[in-house]
Amino acid sequence: MGTQRDTRTRIQDVAIRLFTEQGYEATSLREIAEALGVTKAALYYHFKSKEDIIASLIEDHAQALDELIDWTRRQPATPQTRQEVIRRYAAKMTDGRHHEVMRLMQRNQAALHGMRKPELIRKRMQELIDVLSAPDDPLAIRLRRSMALFALHAVWFSPPEDDLTPRQRMEAALEVALELADAADRVRRHDG
């Protein structure tokens, strides 16, 4: 089972790279198989189509978001919890391939439009934003909390700095995200 999982992961890694570099529509299953050094039939054993590969990537990302949303719902709605949610989300974006999936989706929006799976991520992100805010929070507070999460995405789309590691990029984004969340909480305390 481990070898099949490793092969599946290798296919996903190559597909992410090619879909992001060349575009989803411009990349064929044959090119993915060639980049892996396997036959197209071997690739079909794991994925029948490019859409299956995208679906698997999104499902993995959605599962990570579900775990974070579930954890958040079990916590008290405090500034400390919100900051911990942002820290945990930053860790998920840094570790693994979650930021690569988000970049792939952003760069292939038109090609992925109409597929059901990308909508899954949008819904999960909305759920995460919803658990960070109360229904009666003013729009400006909800926006600050939303922007805190999106700051963790934005760092992957800013011009690459050759001397910065992914961890350094995320540390800078996390600093901004926590400042936005803190500002929302200060405004809420002041208005409340």
Tab-separated table of C-alpha atoms in Angstrom, residues 59 61-71 120 124 127:
chain	number	residue	atom	x	y	z
A	59	GLU	CA	-9.877	16.540	-1.526
A	61	HIS	CA	-6.622	20.109	0.914
A	62	ALA	CA	-10.307	20.094	1.906
A	63	GLN	CA	-9.649	17.350	4.462
A	64	ALA	CA	-6.964	19.496	6.110
A	65	LEU	CA	-9.388	22.438	6.198
A	66	ASP	CA	-12.135	20.234	7.667
A	67	GLU	CA	-9.827	19.184	10.494
A	68	LEU	CA	-9.024	22.820	11.281
A	69	ILE	CA	-12.681	23.896	11.096
A	70	ASP	CA	-13.724	21.022	13.381
A	71	TRP	CA	-11.003	21.915	15.894
A	120	LEU	CA	-15.297	22.625	-2.384
A	124	ARG	CA	-14.385	25.349	3.150
A	127	GLU	CA	-16.660	28.037	6.654
